[in-house]
Amino acid sequence: MTGTEHSMSRRTRTSLEAAMVTRVLHRLSFIALFVVLAFGLARPARAAEPAHTPVRVLVPDGDNLQYLAFWAAQGAGYFADEGIDIDLLVPELPAQAIAKAIAGEAPVAVLPPPQYLELIADRVPIVLVANLLRNDPINLVVRRSVFEQRAMNAAAPLRDRLMSLQGLRVGVAPGPPTRLRALFSSVGLDADSLVKMVIRHGKDQNDAFERDECDALFAHTPYLEKALDDQDAVMLVDQSGGDVPALAMRQIHGLVARREYLDAHRTTIVGMTRALARGEKLVHADLAATEEAVMRALPSLERRHLHTMLRVYQPAVPETPVVGTDGLAPALALFPASRTPPSLEGIPLSDFVDSTVLAEAMGAQPAPRPPAARAVRPPASWLSLSVGAFVGLVVYVLLRRRGGSHDHQEPKPSASSRTG
């Protein structure tokens, strides 16, 4: 091969290498652009919802505002903040709650005193961990015409108010006469000799009031708000507001857990108790926010009735859901008149009340809403930089190879060598 042919061959190889490098660079540029667009500009994947713990909760009636703190906590998302999903178990009839509790159909329940006292007396392994109500939710209202005719005064001393009822007919359900008698006896009066009790089941109380079969009602939700909002009744004795000191600051409706569930899932019960404590604080701090929360939990309620009852029941909700064994005897003293009260004689009450759950709940800050779990992957900007660095490295290597081939080329022949 002559020098000229050899030189042309080198030039051809160089041109081919340059063309090859150009093609590779074009392809790498296209790949880099595609990767940057795919990862750098793509929207991040939607965060997966965190896994929550489902907890079945037995509630005797699914819209009872006596459980106000529970509904407030649920509607405000406080249970969800603790990573808990509430699954309500509501029996067809409230009285069926005891049988369902005995059968263990739900590990947690919201129960009134008559029901959890019977369970304790039967040594069913339940534990009271939180209190939802401190003042009696039942109140005494009077027909406005009677109130005005007798010149009653809702601000008068309690004894004077009760004396103004003398001879009147008071509608009351079969269970609460015990509490009505306790109300009168708290100021040294005898209810049976002062007023005439007209026994009507809860659903019939408002009808009796409407038909003028009674002059007053001793009632709680949902009959109380109907009398106040729809039947022109006037509050005479506000037990929920603490009108009767002897019947205030008590342990009434409570959150209970099965002992085995509490032992195995204590963190969950502590979280539920903390959520209830937040619900109670919300009731006292912001009635408007409480109303919205309860409407989210119980959308079937009539808002105007809820609006009325929030102002009635706010003072009845405790500041904190503290419980203790000393609250059981006062609750037993007000056991419904229509039933035989159980005996707690010889029962180790400390086995059925655990105040340390609340202590644990209040010892920690309220749990924030758990952060959403995201797929683990490097940020898009880092992917773009990595791709760019890789492409740059390849280009650098190819250019070095190209430059190296020029550096090692033989020197161009001189004129004499080309002609010789």
mmCIF file of C-alpha atoms in Angstrom, residues 139-271:
data_model
loop_
_atom_site.group_PDB
_atom_site.id
_atom_site.type_symbol
_atom_site.label_atom_id
_atom_site.label_comp_id
_atom_site.label_asym_id
_atom_site.label_seq_id
_atom_site.Cartn_x
_atom_site.Cartn_y
_atom_site.Cartn_z
ATOM 1 C CA ASN A 139 -83.783 17.123 82.565
ATOM 2 C CA LEU A 140 -87.144 18.453 83.735
ATOM 3 C CA VAL A 141 -89.080 20.682 81.331
ATOM 4 C CA VAL A 142 -92.515 22.280 81.748
ATOM 5 C CA ARG A 143 -95.176 23.368 79.290
ATOM 6 C CA ARG A 144 -94.747 27.116 78.732
ATOM 7 C CA SER A 145 -98.370 27.917 79.554
ATOM 8 C CA VAL A 146 -98.014 26.147 82.914
ATOM 9 C CA PHE A 147 -94.646 27.790 83.518
ATOM 10 C CA GLU A 148 -96.162 31.241 83.016
ATOM 11 C CA GLN A 149 -99.414 30.510 84.828
ATOM 12 C CA ARG A 150 -97.544 29.432 87.961
ATOM 13 C CA ALA A 151 -94.953 32.198 87.648
ATOM 14 C CA MET A 152 -92.149 29.658 87.747
ATOM 15 C CA ASN A 153 -88.575 30.912 87.852
ATOM 16 C CA ALA A 154 -85.804 28.808 86.292
ATOM 17 C CA ALA A 155 -83.251 30.811 88.304
ATOM 18 C CA ALA A 156 -84.908 30.242 91.694
ATOM 19 C CA PRO A 157 -83.375 27.883 94.280
ATOM 20 C CA LEU A 158 -83.849 24.247 93.326
ATOM 21 C CA ARG A 159 -86.218 23.494 96.214
ATOM 22 C CA ASP A 160 -88.498 26.395 95.227
ATOM 23 C CA ARG A 161 -88.567 25.222 91.619
ATOM 24 C CA LEU A 162 -89.546 21.708 92.623
ATOM 25 C CA MET A 163 -92.177 22.997 95.041
ATOM 26 C CA SER A 164 -93.738 24.944 92.152
ATOM 27 C CA LEU A 165 -94.537 21.579 90.521
ATOM 28 C CA GLN A 166 -96.837 20.537 93.340
ATOM 29 C CA GLY A 167 -99.866 18.621 92.058
ATOM 30 C CA LEU A 168 -98.669 18.587 88.426
ATOM 31 C CA ARG A 169 -98.389 15.530 86.175
ATOM 32 C CA VAL A 170 -94.807 14.656 85.230
ATOM 33 C CA GLY A 171 -94.245 12.332 82.281
ATOM 34 C CA VAL A 172 -91.372 9.909 82.839
ATOM 35 C CA ALA A 173 -90.177 6.654 81.250
ATOM 36 C CA PRO A 174 -90.293 3.383 83.266
ATOM 37 C CA GLY A 175 -86.614 3.519 84.244
ATOM 38 C CA PRO A 176 -85.924 7.112 85.405
ATOM 39 C CA PRO A 177 -88.336 7.363 88.403
ATOM 40 C CA THR A 178 -85.322 6.392 90.538
ATOM 41 C CA ARG A 179 -83.533 9.491 89.309
ATOM 42 C CA LEU A 180 -86.628 11.691 89.650
ATOM 43 C CA ARG A 181 -86.986 10.628 93.283
ATOM 44 C CA ALA A 182 -83.278 11.272 93.837
ATOM 45 C CA LEU A 183 -83.745 14.775 92.402
ATOM 46 C CA PHE A 184 -86.494 15.632 94.876
ATOM 47 C CA SER A 185 -84.803 13.930 97.828
ATOM 48 C CA SER A 186 -81.615 15.940 97.172
ATOM 49 C CA VAL A 187 -83.467 18.943 98.675
ATOM 50 C CA GLY A 188 -85.493 17.033 101.214
ATOM 51 C CA LEU A 189 -88.663 16.520 99.175
ATOM 52 C CA ASP A 190 -90.706 13.408 98.342
ATOM 53 C CA ALA A 191 -91.488 13.178 94.634
ATOM 54 C CA ASP A 192 -94.327 10.670 95.071
ATOM 55 C CA SER A 193 -96.241 12.931 97.415
ATOM 56 C CA LEU A 194 -95.529 16.172 95.566
ATOM 57 C CA VAL A 195 -96.203 15.272 91.900
ATOM 58 C CA LYS A 196 -98.076 12.631 89.935
ATOM 59 C CA MET A 197 -95.797 10.462 87.792
ATOM 60 C CA VAL A 198 -97.228 9.567 84.388
ATOM 61 C CA ILE A 199 -95.257 6.562 83.147
ATOM 62 C CA ARG A 200 -94.727 6.599 79.401
ATOM 63 C CA HIS A 201 -92.123 4.801 77.345
ATOM 64 C CA GLY A 202 -89.635 7.126 75.717
ATOM 65 C CA LYS A 203 -91.210 7.077 72.266
ATOM 66 C CA ASP A 204 -94.600 7.961 73.783
ATOM 67 C CA GLN A 205 -93.442 10.825 76.011
ATOM 68 C CA ASN A 206 -93.740 13.570 73.411
ATOM 69 C CA ASP A 207 -97.145 12.315 72.306
ATOM 70 C CA ALA A 208 -98.362 12.420 75.927
ATOM 71 C CA PHE A 209 -96.995 15.929 76.265
ATOM 72 C CA GLU A 210 -98.692 16.955 73.008
ATOM 73 C CA ARG A 211 -102.044 15.488 74.082
ATOM 74 C CA ASP A 212 -101.888 17.267 77.438
ATOM 75 C CA GLU A 213 -101.651 14.018 79.371
ATOM 76 C CA CYS A 214 -98.824 15.553 81.412
ATOM 77 C CA ASP A 215 -97.734 19.072 82.356
ATOM 78 C CA ALA A 216 -94.015 18.389 82.512
ATOM 79 C CA LEU A 217 -91.490 15.897 81.154
ATOM 80 C CA PHE A 218 -88.516 14.323 82.887
ATOM 81 C CA ALA A 219 -86.690 13.336 79.697
ATOM 82 C CA HIS A 220 -83.386 13.048 77.873
ATOM 83 C CA THR A 221 -82.414 13.021 74.209
ATOM 84 C CA PRO A 222 -84.066 12.476 71.704
ATOM 85 C CA TYR A 223 -87.321 13.418 73.475
ATOM 86 C CA LEU A 224 -85.920 16.417 75.307
ATOM 87 C CA GLU A 225 -84.950 18.374 72.193
ATOM 88 C CA LYS A 226 -88.324 17.715 70.576
ATOM 89 C CA ALA A 227 -90.093 19.122 73.645
ATOM 90 C CA LEU A 228 -87.834 22.194 73.657
ATOM 91 C CA ASP A 229 -87.789 22.868 69.904
ATOM 92 C CA ASP A 230 -91.208 21.680 68.775
ATOM 93 C CA GLN A 231 -93.521 21.675 71.803
ATOM 94 C CA ASP A 232 -92.697 25.016 73.438
ATOM 95 C CA ALA A 233 -91.359 23.501 76.637
ATOM 96 C CA VAL A 234 -89.255 25.482 79.118
ATOM 97 C CA MET A 235 -86.300 24.082 81.055
ATOM 98 C CA LEU A 236 -87.051 24.132 84.786
ATOM 99 C CA VAL A 237 -84.348 21.843 86.187
ATOM 100 C CA ASP A 238 -81.112 21.512 84.203
ATOM 101 C CA GLN A 239 -79.455 18.441 85.674
ATOM 102 C CA SER A 240 -77.102 18.234 82.691
ATOM 103 C CA GLY A 241 -75.856 21.712 83.588
ATOM 104 C CA GLY A 242 -75.129 20.728 87.196
ATOM 105 C CA ASP A 243 -78.325 22.124 88.752
ATOM 106 C CA VAL A 244 -78.310 19.258 91.259
ATOM 107 C CA PRO A 245 -74.891 19.088 92.946
ATOM 108 C CA ALA A 246 -75.739 15.758 94.604
ATOM 109 C CA LEU A 247 -76.225 14.216 91.156
ATOM 110 C CA ALA A 248 -73.359 15.949 89.352
ATOM 111 C CA MET A 249 -69.716 15.042 88.736
ATOM 112 C CA ARG A 250 -70.437 11.368 88.325
ATOM 113 C CA GLN A 251 -69.247 8.435 86.261
ATOM 114 C CA ILE A 252 -72.006 7.694 83.769
ATOM 115 C CA HIS A 253 -71.651 6.338 80.211
ATOM 116 C CA GLY A 254 -68.309 4.676 79.650
ATOM 117 C CA LEU A 255 -65.918 3.123 77.167
ATOM 118 C CA VAL A 256 -65.276 -0.506 78.070
ATOM 119 C CA ALA A 257 -62.963 -3.108 76.554
ATOM 120 C CA ARG A 258 -62.779 -6.860 76.845
ATOM 121 C CA ARG A 259 -59.958 -7.774 79.215
ATOM 122 C CA GLU A 260 -58.223 -10.068 76.716
ATOM 123 C CA TYR A 261 -58.399 -7.395 74.027
ATOM 124 C CA LEU A 262 -57.014 -4.750 76.360
ATOM 125 C CA ASP A 263 -54.124 -7.040 77.279
ATOM 126 C CA ALA A 264 -53.336 -7.851 73.649
ATOM 127 C CA HIS A 265 -54.049 -4.417 72.114
ATOM 128 C CA ARG A 266 -53.384 -1.942 74.882
ATOM 129 C CA THR A 267 -51.904 0.615 72.484
ATOM 130 C CA THR A 268 -55.151 0.644 70.507
ATOM 131 C CA ILE A 269 -57.276 1.188 73.628
ATOM 132 C CA VAL A 270 -54.910 3.922 74.810
ATOM 133 C CA GLY A 271 -55.298 5.578 71.398
#
